[in-house]
Amino acid sequence: MRPFLRASGVTRRQYLNDIKKEVFRKSIHICSAALPFLLRYAYAPVLVALATVVVLYSLSELCRLHGKPVPLVSAVTAAAARKRDENKFVLGPVTLACGIIATALLWKPLPASIGIYALAFGDGLASLSGKLFGRVRIPLTQGKTAAGSLTCFAAIFVAVFAVTGDSALALVIASAGMFIELLPLKDLDNIVIPVVLGGLAQFIGAE
């Protein structure tokens, strides 16, 4: 039986609200899958745009924390913020953009694309799957679930195989991505996943 069917009252409402927030947050992750295509045709402008977004978002967060919310930006942040982010600077969008920028700067186009796709689909779908279907929790991972980890593996494998046609490479990258996703990195996984997996793909020889 799914968790939301077992829950009732406030617990059930809170669970459904968490799911809505997770869908909203992870839809942003998944949209980042468009960036490798954009980087191919407008490399410098895309990186400048991402850096500008980081600066403007950070300023809006500082304003929000000082009681001066920025229209639309602060509302979107509040809609996506998790409980652990309440009354704090919400780092997710910053680490997401910084992870993509670092990956694009460090690695060749194909390995960088692999890292970004792993972030977009692997990390993007793992948390949502875990919340919806996760019943078996993995010890020592701060609540990570088997469903989320398997979804992460499958999503990265399919994404890497789709762009390379190399099943062995896809297996290695997906396995590494699943391991990283299990680590209690919180928002830092937005940086670690694309940078490490992009670097691993380049080291293995993805061209």
Coordinates of C-alpha atoms in Angstrom, one line a residue:
M1 CA 0.0 0.0 0.0
R2 CA 1.4 3.4 -0.9
P3 CA 2.4 5.8 1.9
F4 CA -0.3 8.4 1.1
L5 CA -3.0 5.7 1.2
R6 CA -1.8 4.7 4.7
A7 CA -1.6 8.3 5.9
S8 CA -4.6 10.3 7.1
G9 CA -5.5 13.8 8.3
V10 CA -2.6 16.3 8.6
T11 CA 0.0 13.6 7.7
R12 CA -1.7 12.8 4.5
R13 CA -2.1 16.5 3.5
Q14 CA 1.5 17.1 4.3
Y15 CA 2.6 14.1 2.2
L16 CA 0.6 15.4 -0.8
N17 CA 2.0 18.8 -0.3
D18 CA 5.6 17.4 -0.2
I19 CA 4.9 15.5 -3.5
K20 CA 3.7 18.7 -5.2
K21 CA 6.8 20.5 -4.1
E22 CA 9.0 17.6 -5.3
V23 CA 7.3 17.4 -8.7
F24 CA 7.9 21.2 -9.1
R25 CA 11.5 21.0 -7.9
K26 CA 12.4 18.0 -10.1
S27 CA 10.7 19.5 -13.1
I28 CA 13.3 22.2 -13.0
H29 CA 16.0 19.5 -12.8
I30 CA 14.6 17.7 -15.8
C31 CA 14.4 21.0 -17.8
S32 CA 18.2 21.3 -17.4
A33 CA 18.4 18.4 -19.9
A34 CA 18.0 21.0 -22.6
L35 CA 21.2 22.7 -21.8
P36 CA 23.7 20.4 -23.6
F37 CA 21.8 21.3 -26.8
L38 CA 21.9 25.0 -26.1
L39 CA 25.6 24.8 -25.1
R40 CA 26.4 23.2 -28.4
Y41 CA 25.2 26.3 -30.3
A42 CA 25.7 29.1 -27.8
Y43 CA 28.4 28.0 -25.4
A44 CA 29.5 31.3 -23.9
P45 CA 26.1 33.0 -23.9
V46 CA 24.5 30.1 -22.0
L47 CA 27.3 30.0 -19.4
V48 CA 27.0 33.8 -18.9
A49 CA 23.2 33.5 -18.6
L50 CA 23.6 30.8 -16.0
A51 CA 26.1 32.8 -14.0
T52 CA 23.8 35.8 -14.2
V53 CA 20.9 33.7 -12.9
V54 CA 23.0 32.6 -10.0
V55 CA 23.8 36.2 -9.0
L56 CA 20.3 37.5 -9.4
Y57 CA 18.8 34.6 -7.6
S58 CA 21.2 35.0 -4.7
L59 CA 20.4 38.6 -4.4
S60 CA 16.6 37.8 -4.4
E61 CA 17.2 35.2 -1.7
L62 CA 19.1 37.7 0.5
C63 CA 16.2 40.2 0.0
R64 CA 13.7 37.5 0.9
L65 CA 15.5 36.6 4.1
H66 CA 15.5 40.3 5.1
G67 CA 11.8 40.5 4.7
K68 CA 11.8 42.0 1.2
P69 CA 10.6 39.3 -1.2
V70 CA 11.2 39.8 -4.9
P71 CA 8.0 39.3 -6.9
L72 CA 7.7 36.0 -8.7
V73 CA 11.3 34.8 -7.8
S74 CA 10.6 34.5 -4.1
A75 CA 7.2 33.0 -4.8
V76 CA 8.7 30.3 -7.0
T77 CA 11.4 29.7 -4.3
A78 CA 8.8 29.3 -1.6
A79 CA 6.8 26.9 -3.8
A80 CA 9.8 24.6 -4.3
A81 CA 11.4 24.9 -0.9
R82 CA 11.6 21.8 1.3
K83 CA 10.9 21.7 5.0
R84 CA 14.6 21.7 5.7
D85 CA 15.0 25.0 3.8
E86 CA 12.5 26.9 5.8
N87 CA 13.9 30.3 6.9
K88 CA 17.2 29.6 5.2
F89 CA 18.9 30.5 1.9
V90 CA 17.6 27.9 -0.6
L91 CA 20.8 26.6 -2.2
G92 CA 19.3 24.2 -4.7
P93 CA 19.1 26.5 -7.7
V94 CA 22.6 27.9 -7.0
T95 CA 24.2 24.5 -6.8
L96 CA 22.2 23.3 -9.9
A97 CA 23.5 26.1 -12.0
C98 CA 27.0 25.9 -10.6
G99 CA 27.2 22.2 -11.2
I100 CA 26.2 22.7 -14.9
I101 CA 28.7 25.6 -15.3
A102 CA 31.5 23.6 -13.8
T103 CA 30.8 20.5 -15.8
A104 CA 30.6 22.5 -19.1
L105 CA 33.9 24.2 -18.3
L106 CA 35.8 21.2 -17.2
W107 CA 34.9 18.5 -19.7
K108 CA 34.6 18.0 -23.4
P109 CA 31.1 18.4 -24.9
L110 CA 30.0 14.7 -24.8
P111 CA 31.3 13.9 -21.3
A112 CA 29.8 17.2 -20.1
S113 CA 26.5 16.3 -21.7
I114 CA 26.6 12.9 -19.9
G115 CA 27.1 14.6 -16.6
I116 CA 24.3 17.1 -17.1
Y117 CA 21.9 14.4 -18.3
A118 CA 22.8 12.3 -15.2
L119 CA 21.9 15.3 -13.0
A120 CA 18.7 16.1 -15.0
F121 CA 17.3 12.6 -15.2
G122 CA 19.0 10.5 -12.5
D123 CA 18.9 12.9 -9.6
G124 CA 15.8 14.5 -10.9
L125 CA 13.7 11.3 -10.9
A126 CA 15.3 9.4 -8.0
S127 CA 13.9 11.7 -5.3
L128 CA 10.4 11.8 -6.8
S129 CA 10.4 8.0 -7.2
G130 CA 11.5 7.5 -3.7
K131 CA 8.7 9.7 -2.3
L132 CA 6.1 8.0 -4.4
F133 CA 7.1 4.4 -4.2
G134 CA 9.9 4.1 -1.7
R135 CA 9.1 1.6 1.1
V136 CA 12.4 0.0 1.6
R137 CA 14.9 2.4 3.1
I138 CA 18.7 1.9 2.7
P139 CA 20.6 2.0 6.0
L140 CA 23.1 4.8 6.7
T141 CA 21.8 7.0 3.8
Q142 CA 19.6 9.4 5.7
G143 CA 16.4 8.0 4.3
K144 CA 17.3 7.1 0.7
T145 CA 15.1 4.3 -0.7
A146 CA 15.7 1.3 -2.9
A147 CA 13.1 2.6 -5.4
G148 CA 14.9 6.0 -5.7
S149 CA 18.3 4.4 -6.2
L150 CA 17.0 2.0 -8.8
T151 CA 15.3 4.8 -10.6
C152 CA 18.5 6.8 -10.6
F153 CA 20.4 3.9 -12.1
A154 CA 17.8 3.2 -14.8
A155 CA 17.4 6.9 -15.8
I156 CA 21.2 7.5 -16.1
F157 CA 21.7 4.2 -18.0
V158 CA 19.0 5.0 -20.5
A159 CA 20.2 8.6 -20.9
V160 CA 23.9 7.7 -21.4
F161 CA 23.0 4.8 -23.8
A162 CA 20.8 7.1 -25.8
V163 CA 23.5 9.6 -26.5
T164 CA 26.5 7.2 -26.8
G165 CA 25.1 3.8 -27.9
D166 CA 27.7 2.3 -25.5
S167 CA 26.1 -0.1 -23.0
A168 CA 29.3 -0.7 -21.1
L169 CA 29.9 3.0 -20.6
A170 CA 26.2 3.5 -19.6
L171 CA 26.5 0.7 -17.0
V172 CA 29.6 2.2 -15.4
I173 CA 28.2 5.8 -15.3
A174 CA 24.8 4.6 -14.0
S175 CA 26.5 2.5 -11.3
A176 CA 28.7 5.5 -10.2
G177 CA 25.7 7.8 -10.3
M178 CA 23.6 5.5 -8.2
F179 CA 26.4 5.4 -5.6
I180 CA 26.8 9.1 -5.5
E181 CA 23.1 9.6 -5.2
L182 CA 23.1 7.5 -2.0
L183 CA 25.6 9.8 -0.3
P184 CA 24.1 12.4 2.1
L185 CA 25.3 15.3 0.1
K186 CA 22.0 17.3 0.2
D187 CA 22.1 20.2 -2.4
L188 CA 25.8 19.6 -3.1
D189 CA 24.8 16.5 -5.2
N190 CA 23.9 19.1 -7.9
I191 CA 27.6 19.8 -8.2
V192 CA 29.1 16.4 -7.4
I193 CA 26.9 14.3 -9.8
P194 CA 27.5 16.1 -13.1
V195 CA 31.2 17.0 -12.4
V196 CA 32.2 13.5 -11.3
L197 CA 30.2 11.6 -13.8
G198 CA 31.3 13.9 -16.6
G199 CA 34.9 13.5 -15.6
L200 CA 34.5 9.7 -15.4
A201 CA 33.0 9.6 -18.8
Q202 CA 35.9 11.6 -20.2
F203 CA 38.4 9.4 -18.4
I204 CA 36.9 6.3 -19.8
G205 CA 37.1 7.8 -23.3
A206 CA 33.7 9.1 -24.3
E207 CA 34.2 11.5 -27.2

